[in-house]
Amino acid sequence: MSRSKPSGVKRRLARALKENSAVPAWVILKTNGKFRFNPKKRNWRRNDLKV
């Protein structure tokens, strides 16, 4: 990947990076395990971003 990216691409990559996190433990406890998994979880090798 190139070092210098357009700002739009950089913004979308940053958003994808933030989305790619697990659900916090306190959220799982607060919702009694109803929200346990993040459906937007993504692996960098398996899934490709449409940036």
mmCIF file of the N, C-alpha and C atoms, coordinates in Angstrom:
data_MODEL
# 
_entry.id   MODEL 
# 
loop_
_atom_site.group_PDB 
_atom_site.id 
_atom_site.type_symbol 
_atom_site.label_atom_id 
_atom_site.label_alt_id 
_atom_site.label_comp_id 
_atom_site.label_asym_id 
_atom_site.label_entity_id 
_atom_site.label_seq_id 
_atom_site.pdbx_PDB_ins_code 
_atom_site.Cartn_x 
_atom_site.Cartn_y 
_atom_site.Cartn_z 
_atom_site.occupancy 
_atom_site.B_iso_or_equiv 
_atom_site.pdbx_formal_charge 
_atom_site.auth_seq_id 
_atom_site.auth_comp_id 
_atom_site.auth_asym_id 
_atom_site.auth_atom_id 
_atom_site.pdbx_PDB_model_num 
ATOM 1   N N  . MET A 1 1  ? 0.850   -1.186  0.000  1.00 0.00 ? 1  MET A N  1 
ATOM 2   C CA . MET A 1 1  ? 0.000   0.000   0.000  1.00 0.00 ? 1  MET A CA 1 
ATOM 3   C C  . MET A 1 1  ? 0.889   1.240   0.000  1.00 0.00 ? 1  MET A C  1 
ATOM 4   N N  . SER A 1 2  ? 0.412   2.246   -0.681 1.00 0.00 ? 2  SER A N  1 
ATOM 5   C CA . SER A 1 2  ? 1.206   3.470   -0.766 1.00 0.00 ? 2  SER A CA 1 
ATOM 6   C C  . SER A 1 2  ? 1.262   4.182   0.584  1.00 0.00 ? 2  SER A C  1 
ATOM 7   N N  . ARG A 1 3  ? 2.324   4.912   0.768  1.00 0.00 ? 3  ARG A N  1 
ATOM 8   C CA . ARG A 1 3  ? 2.482   5.629   2.033  1.00 0.00 ? 3  ARG A CA 1 
ATOM 9   C C  . ARG A 1 3  ? 1.570   6.846   2.076  1.00 0.00 ? 3  ARG A C  1 
ATOM 10  N N  . SER A 1 4  ? 1.486   7.568   0.956  1.00 0.00 ? 4  SER A N  1 
ATOM 11  C CA . SER A 1 4  ? 0.629   8.752   0.920  1.00 0.00 ? 4  SER A CA 1 
ATOM 12  C C  . SER A 1 4  ? -0.727  8.369   0.331  1.00 0.00 ? 4  SER A C  1 
ATOM 13  N N  . LYS A 1 5  ? -1.770  8.606   1.096  1.00 0.00 ? 5  LYS A N  1 
ATOM 14  C CA . LYS A 1 5  ? -3.121  8.245   0.679  1.00 0.00 ? 5  LYS A CA 1 
ATOM 15  C C  . LYS A 1 5  ? -3.982  9.492   0.593  1.00 0.00 ? 5  LYS A C  1 
ATOM 16  N N  . PRO A 1 6  ? -4.999  9.463   -0.257 1.00 0.00 ? 6  PRO A N  1 
ATOM 17  C CA . PRO A 1 6  ? -5.964  10.556  -0.243 1.00 0.00 ? 6  PRO A CA 1 
ATOM 18  C C  . PRO A 1 6  ? -6.688  10.601  1.101  1.00 0.00 ? 6  PRO A C  1 
ATOM 19  N N  . SER A 1 7  ? -7.117  11.777  1.497  1.00 0.00 ? 7  SER A N  1 
ATOM 20  C CA . SER A 1 7  ? -7.719  11.926  2.827  1.00 0.00 ? 7  SER A CA 1 
ATOM 21  C C  . SER A 1 7  ? -9.008  11.115  2.969  1.00 0.00 ? 7  SER A C  1 
ATOM 22  N N  . GLY A 1 8  ? -9.762  10.962  1.880  1.00 0.00 ? 8  GLY A N  1 
ATOM 23  C CA . GLY A 1 8  ? -10.991 10.178  1.948  1.00 0.00 ? 8  GLY A CA 1 
ATOM 24  C C  . GLY A 1 8  ? -10.727 8.718   2.236  1.00 0.00 ? 8  GLY A C  1 
ATOM 25  N N  . VAL A 1 9  ? -9.711  8.164   1.559  1.00 0.00 ? 9  VAL A N  1 
ATOM 26  C CA . VAL A 1 9  ? -9.343  6.766   1.781  1.00 0.00 ? 9  VAL A CA 1 
ATOM 27  C C  . VAL A 1 9  ? -8.833  6.584   3.198  1.00 0.00 ? 9  VAL A C  1 
ATOM 28  N N  . LYS A 1 10 ? -8.017  7.543   3.649  1.00 0.00 ? 10 LYS A N  1 
ATOM 29  C CA . LYS A 1 10 ? -7.458  7.475   5.003  1.00 0.00 ? 10 LYS A CA 1 
ATOM 30  C C  . LYS A 1 10 ? -8.558  7.504   6.048  1.00 0.00 ? 10 LYS A C  1 
ATOM 31  N N  . ARG A 1 11 ? -9.570  8.334   5.817  1.00 0.00 ? 11 ARG A N  1 
ATOM 32  C CA . ARG A 1 11 ? -10.688 8.441   6.746  1.00 0.00 ? 11 ARG A CA 1 
ATOM 33  C C  . ARG A 1 11 ? -11.480 7.135   6.803  1.00 0.00 ? 11 ARG A C  1 
ATOM 34  N N  . ARG A 1 12 ? -11.690 6.518   5.633  1.00 0.00 ? 12 ARG A N  1 
ATOM 35  C CA . ARG A 1 12 ? -12.432 5.251   5.606  1.00 0.00 ? 12 ARG A CA 1 
ATOM 36  C C  . ARG A 1 12 ? -11.649 4.127   6.257  1.00 0.00 ? 12 ARG A C  1 
ATOM 37  N N  . LEU A 1 13 ? -10.319 4.122   6.058  1.00 0.00 ? 13 LEU A N  1 
ATOM 38  C CA . LEU A 1 13 ? -9.488  3.111   6.703  1.00 0.00 ? 13 LEU A CA 1 
ATOM 39  C C  . LEU A 1 13 ? -9.490  3.283   8.227  1.00 0.00 ? 13 LEU A C  1 
ATOM 40  N N  . ALA A 1 14 ? -9.477  4.534   8.677  1.00 0.00 ? 14 ALA A N  1 
ATOM 41  C CA . ALA A 1 14 ? -9.504  4.803   10.122 1.00 0.00 ? 14 ALA A CA 1 
ATOM 42  C C  . ALA A 1 14 ? -10.819 4.356   10.730 1.00 0.00 ? 14 ALA A C  1 
ATOM 43  N N  . ARG A 1 15 ? -11.905 4.578   10.002 1.00 0.00 ? 15 ARG A N  1 
ATOM 44  C CA . ARG A 1 15 ? -13.214 4.137   10.497 1.00 0.00 ? 15 ARG A CA 1 
ATOM 45  C C  . ARG A 1 15 ? -13.268 2.619   10.587 1.00 0.00 ? 15 ARG A C  1 
ATOM 46  N N  . ALA A 1 16 ? -12.755 1.930   9.564  1.00 0.00 ? 16 ALA A N  1 
ATOM 47  C CA . ALA A 1 16 ? -12.734 0.468   9.569  1.00 0.00 ? 16 ALA A CA 1 
ATOM 48  C C  . ALA A 1 16 ? -11.883 -0.056  10.713 1.00 0.00 ? 16 ALA A C  1 
ATOM 49  N N  . LEU A 1 17 ? -10.797 0.645   11.014 1.00 0.00 ? 17 LEU A N  1 
ATOM 50  C CA . LEU A 1 17 ? -9.940  0.242   12.123 1.00 0.00 ? 17 LEU A CA 1 
ATOM 51  C C  . LEU A 1 17 ? -10.671 0.335   13.458 1.00 0.00 ? 17 LEU A C  1 
ATOM 52  N N  . LYS A 1 18 ? -11.464 1.412   13.628 1.00 0.00 ? 18 LYS A N  1 
ATOM 53  C CA . LYS A 1 18 ? -12.212 1.586   14.876 1.00 0.00 ? 18 LYS A CA 1 
ATOM 54  C C  . LYS A 1 18 ? -13.364 0.596   14.982 1.00 0.00 ? 18 LYS A C  1 
ATOM 55  N N  . GLU A 1 19 ? -13.994 0.274   13.855 1.00 0.00 ? 19 GLU A N  1 
ATOM 56  C CA . GLU A 1 19 ? -15.113 -0.669  13.862 1.00 0.00 ? 19 GLU A CA 1 
ATOM 57  C C  . GLU A 1 19 ? -14.663 -2.088  14.170 1.00 0.00 ? 19 GLU A C  1 
ATOM 58  N N  . ASN A 1 20 ? -13.405 -2.367  13.916 1.00 0.00 ? 20 ASN A N  1 
ATOM 59  C CA . ASN A 1 20 ? -12.916 -3.741  14.009 1.00 0.00 ? 20 ASN A CA 1 
ATOM 60  C C  . ASN A 1 20 ? -12.468 -4.094  15.426 1.00 0.00 ? 20 ASN A C  1 
ATOM 61  N N  . SER A 1 21 ? -13.302 -3.802  16.394 1.00 0.00 ? 21 SER A N  1 
ATOM 62  C CA . SER A 1 21 ? -12.958 -4.120  17.777 1.00 0.00 ? 21 SER A CA 1 
ATOM 63  C C  . SER A 1 21 ? -14.066 -4.970  18.391 1.00 0.00 ? 21 SER A C  1 
ATOM 64  N N  . ALA A 1 22 ? -13.714 -5.667  19.445 1.00 0.00 ? 22 ALA A N  1 
ATOM 65  C CA . ALA A 1 22 ? -14.676 -6.523  20.124 1.00 0.00 ? 22 ALA A CA 1 
ATOM 66  C C  . ALA A 1 22 ? -15.660 -5.675  20.928 1.00 0.00 ? 22 ALA A C  1 
ATOM 67  N N  . VAL A 1 23 ? -16.784 -6.272  21.268 1.00 0.00 ? 23 VAL A N  1 
ATOM 68  C CA . VAL A 1 23 ? -17.762 -5.591  22.115 1.00 0.00 ? 23 VAL A CA 1 
ATOM 69  C C  . VAL A 1 23 ? -17.176 -5.528  23.522 1.00 0.00 ? 23 VAL A C  1 
ATOM 70  N N  . PRO A 1 24 ? -17.223 -4.353  24.182 1.00 0.00 ? 24 PRO A N  1 
ATOM 71  C CA . PRO A 1 24 ? -16.663 -4.247  25.525 1.00 0.00 ? 24 PRO A CA 1 
ATOM 72  C C  . PRO A 1 24 ? -17.365 -5.168  26.525 1.00 0.00 ? 24 PRO A C  1 
ATOM 73  N N  . ALA A 1 25 ? -16.610 -5.609  27.520 1.00 0.00 ? 25 ALA A N  1 
ATOM 74  C CA . ALA A 1 25 ? -17.143 -6.550  28.511 1.00 0.00 ? 25 ALA A CA 1 
ATOM 75  C C  . ALA A 1 25 ? -18.308 -5.943  29.277 1.00 0.00 ? 25 ALA A C  1 
ATOM 76  N N  . TRP A 1 26 ? -18.258 -4.628  29.536 1.00 0.00 ? 26 TRP A N  1 
ATOM 77  C CA . TRP A 1 26 ? -19.335 -4.015  30.311 1.00 0.00 ? 26 TRP A CA 1 
ATOM 78  C C  . TRP A 1 26 ? -20.631 -3.970  29.513 1.00 0.00 ? 26 TRP A C  1 
ATOM 79  N N  . VAL A 1 27 ? -20.539 -3.915  28.181 1.00 0.00 ? 27 VAL A N  1 
ATOM 80  C CA . VAL A 1 27 ? -21.739 -3.934  27.344 1.00 0.00 ? 27 VAL A CA 1 
ATOM 81  C C  . VAL A 1 27 ? -22.375 -5.318  27.386 1.00 0.00 ? 27 VAL A C  1 
ATOM 82  N N  . ILE A 1 28 ? -21.535 -6.362  27.339 1.00 0.00 ? 28 ILE A N  1 
ATOM 83  C CA . ILE A 1 28 ? -22.043 -7.735  27.420 1.00 0.00 ? 28 ILE A CA 1 
ATOM 84  C C  . ILE A 1 28 ? -22.750 -7.952  28.754 1.00 0.00 ? 28 ILE A C  1 
ATOM 85  N N  . LEU A 1 29 ? -22.159 -7.443  29.834 1.00 0.00 ? 29 LEU A N  1 
ATOM 86  C CA . LEU A 1 29 ? -22.776 -7.585  31.148 1.00 0.00 ? 29 LEU A CA 1 
ATOM 87  C C  . LEU A 1 29 ? -24.070 -6.793  31.250 1.00 0.00 ? 29 LEU A C  1 
ATOM 88  N N  . LYS A 1 30 ? -24.055 -5.564  30.730 1.00 0.00 ? 30 LYS A N  1 
ATOM 89  C CA . LYS A 1 30 ? -25.217 -4.690  30.832 1.00 0.00 ? 30 LYS A CA 1 
ATOM 90  C C  . LYS A 1 30 ? -26.410 -5.243  30.056 1.00 0.00 ? 30 LYS A C  1 
ATOM 91  N N  . THR A 1 31 ? -26.142 -5.903  28.930 1.00 0.00 ? 31 THR A N  1 
ATOM 92  C CA . THR A 1 31 ? -27.231 -6.435  28.097 1.00 0.00 ? 31 THR A CA 1 
ATOM 93  C C  . THR A 1 31 ? -27.498 -7.912  28.373 1.00 0.00 ? 31 THR A C  1 
ATOM 94  N N  . ASN A 1 32 ? -26.935 -8.439  29.451 1.00 0.00 ? 32 ASN A N  1 
ATOM 95  C CA . ASN A 1 32 ? -27.108 -9.842  29.840 1.00 0.00 ? 32 ASN A CA 1 
ATOM 96  C C  . ASN A 1 32 ? -26.742 -10.814 28.716 1.00 0.00 ? 32 ASN A C  1 
ATOM 97  N N  . GLY A 1 33 ? -25.680 -10.504 28.008 1.00 0.00 ? 33 GLY A N  1 
ATOM 98  C CA . GLY A 1 33 ? -25.178 -11.391 26.969 1.00 0.00 ? 33 GLY A CA 1 
ATOM 99  C C  . GLY A 1 33 ? -25.938 -11.326 25.664 1.00 0.00 ? 33 GLY A C  1 
ATOM 100 N N  . LYS A 1 34 ? -26.864 -10.377 25.530 1.00 0.00 ? 34 LYS A N  1 
ATOM 101 C CA . LYS A 1 34 ? -27.630 -10.270 24.290 1.00 0.00 ? 34 LYS A CA 1 
ATOM 102 C C  . LYS A 1 34 ? -26.733 -9.782  23.149 1.00 0.00 ? 34 LYS A C  1 
ATOM 103 N N  . PHE A 1 35 ? -25.877 -8.798  23.450 1.00 0.00 ? 35 PHE A N  1 
ATOM 104 C CA . PHE A 1 35 ? -24.923 -8.303  22.456 1.00 0.00 ? 35 PHE A CA 1 
ATOM 105 C C  . PHE A 1 35 ? -23.550 -8.817  22.846 1.00 0.00 ? 35 PHE A C  1 
ATOM 106 N N  . ARG A 1 36 ? -23.195 -9.958  22.273 1.00 0.00 ? 36 ARG A N  1 
ATOM 107 C CA . ARG A 1 36 ? -21.941 -10.587 22.637 1.00 0.00 ? 36 ARG A CA 1 
ATOM 108 C C  . ARG A 1 36 ? -20.886 -10.464 21.547 1.00 0.00 ? 36 ARG A C  1 
ATOM 109 N N  . PHE A 1 37 ? -21.331 -10.442 20.280 1.00 0.00 ? 37 PHE A N  1 
ATOM 110 C CA . PHE A 1 37 ? -20.405 -10.426 19.159 1.00 0.00 ? 37 PHE A CA 1 
ATOM 111 C C  . PHE A 1 37 ? -20.597 -9.160  18.344 1.00 0.00 ? 37 PHE A C  1 
ATOM 112 N N  . ASN A 1 38 ? -19.505 -8.742  17.722 1.00 0.00 ? 38 ASN A N  1 
ATOM 113 C CA . ASN A 1 38 ? -19.546 -7.599  16.827 1.00 0.00 ? 38 ASN A CA 1 
ATOM 114 C C  . ASN A 1 38 ? -19.726 -8.127  15.397 1.00 0.00 ? 38 ASN A C  1 
ATOM 115 N N  . PRO A 1 39 ? -20.855 -7.826  14.746 1.00 0.00 ? 39 PRO A N  1 
ATOM 116 C CA . PRO A 1 39 ? -21.067 -8.352  13.393 1.00 0.00 ? 39 PRO A CA 1 
ATOM 117 C C  . PRO A 1 39 ? -20.119 -7.743  12.356 1.00 0.00 ? 39 PRO A C  1 
ATOM 118 N N  . LYS A 1 40 ? -19.510 -6.603  12.672 1.00 0.00 ? 40 LYS A N  1 
ATOM 119 C CA . LYS A 1 40 ? -18.602 -5.954  11.729 1.00 0.00 ? 40 LYS A CA 1 
ATOM 120 C C  . LYS A 1 40 ? -17.152 -6.370  11.938 1.00 0.00 ? 40 LYS A C  1 
ATOM 121 N N  . LYS A 1 41 ? -16.906 -7.345  12.817 1.00 0.00 ? 41 LYS A N  1 
ATOM 122 C CA . LYS A 1 41 ? -15.547 -7.821  13.058 1.00 0.00 ? 41 LYS A CA 1 
ATOM 123 C C  . LYS A 1 41 ? -14.974 -8.377  11.767 1.00 0.00 ? 41 LYS A C  1 
ATOM 124 N N  . ARG A 1 42 ? -13.699 -8.059  11.510 1.00 0.00 ? 42 ARG A N  1 
ATOM 125 C CA . ARG A 1 42 ? -13.096 -8.371  10.231 1.00 0.00 ? 42 ARG A CA 1 
ATOM 126 C C  . ARG A 1 42 ? -11.642 -8.752  10.455 1.00 0.00 ? 42 ARG A C  1 
ATOM 127 N N  . ASN A 1 43 ? -11.181 -9.724  9.672  1.00 0.00 ? 43 ASN A N  1 
ATOM 128 C CA . ASN A 1 43 ? -9.773  -10.112 9.722  1.00 0.00 ? 43 ASN A CA 1 
ATOM 129 C C  . ASN A 1 43 ? -9.071  -9.569  8.490  1.00 0.00 ? 43 ASN A C  1 
ATOM 130 N N  . TRP A 1 44 ? -7.900  -9.023  8.664  1.00 0.00 ? 44 TRP A N  1 
ATOM 131 C CA . TRP A 1 44 ? -7.204  -8.343  7.574  1.00 0.00 ? 44 TRP A CA 1 
ATOM 132 C C  . TRP A 1 44 ? -6.792  -9.290  6.463  1.00 0.00 ? 44 TRP A C  1 
ATOM 133 N N  . ARG A 1 45 ? -6.650  -10.575 6.784  1.00 0.00 ? 45 ARG A N  1 
ATOM 134 C CA . ARG A 1 45 ? -6.262  -11.526 5.750  1.00 0.00 ? 45 ARG A CA 1 
ATOM 135 C C  . ARG A 1 45 ? -7.467  -12.061 4.976  1.00 0.00 ? 45 ARG A C  1 
ATOM 136 N N  . ARG A 1 46 ? -8.553  -12.325 5.682  1.00 0.00 ? 46 ARG A N  1 
ATOM 137 C CA . ARG A 1 46 ? -9.701  -12.980 5.062  1.00 0.00 ? 46 ARG A CA 1 
ATOM 138 C C  . ARG A 1 46 ? -10.600 -12.033 4.295  1.00 0.00 ? 46 ARG A C  1 
ATOM 139 N N  . ASN A 1 47 ? -10.987 -10.916 4.911  1.00 0.00 ? 47 ASN A N  1 
ATOM 140 C CA . ASN A 1 47 ? -11.984 -10.017 4.317  1.00 0.00 ? 47 ASN A CA 1 
ATOM 141 C C  . ASN A 1 47 ? -11.327 -8.788  3.730  1.00 0.00 ? 47 ASN A C  1 
ATOM 142 N N  . ASP A 1 48 ? -11.833 -8.377  2.586  1.00 0.00 ? 48 ASP A N  1 
ATOM 143 C CA . ASP A 1 48 ? -11.280 -7.230  1.892  1.00 0.00 ? 48 ASP A CA 1 
ATOM 144 C C  . ASP A 1 48 ? -12.179 -6.020  2.093  1.00 0.00 ? 48 ASP A C  1 
ATOM 145 N N  . LEU A 1 49 ? -11.565 -4.865  2.287  1.00 0.00 ? 49 LEU A N  1 
ATOM 146 C CA . LEU A 1 49 ? -12.323 -3.619  2.422  1.00 0.00 ? 49 LEU A CA 1 
ATOM 147 C C  . LEU A 1 49 ? -12.572 -3.022  1.053  1.00 0.00 ? 49 LEU A C  1 
ATOM 148 N N  . LYS A 1 50 ? -13.756 -2.476  0.863  1.00 0.00 ? 50 LYS A N  1 
ATOM 149 C CA . LYS A 1 50 ? -14.056 -1.789  -0.390 1.00 0.00 ? 50 LYS A CA 1 
ATOM 150 C C  . LYS A 1 50 ? -13.774 -0.310  -0.198 1.00 0.00 ? 50 LYS A C  1 
ATOM 151 N N  . VAL A 1 51 ? -12.485 0.040   -0.125 1.00 0.00 ? 51 VAL A N  1 
ATOM 152 C CA . VAL A 1 51 ? -12.077 1.417   0.063  1.00 0.00 ? 51 VAL A CA 1 
ATOM 153 C C  . VAL A 1 51 ? -11.767 1.995   -1.276 1.00 0.00 ? 51 VAL A C  1 
# 
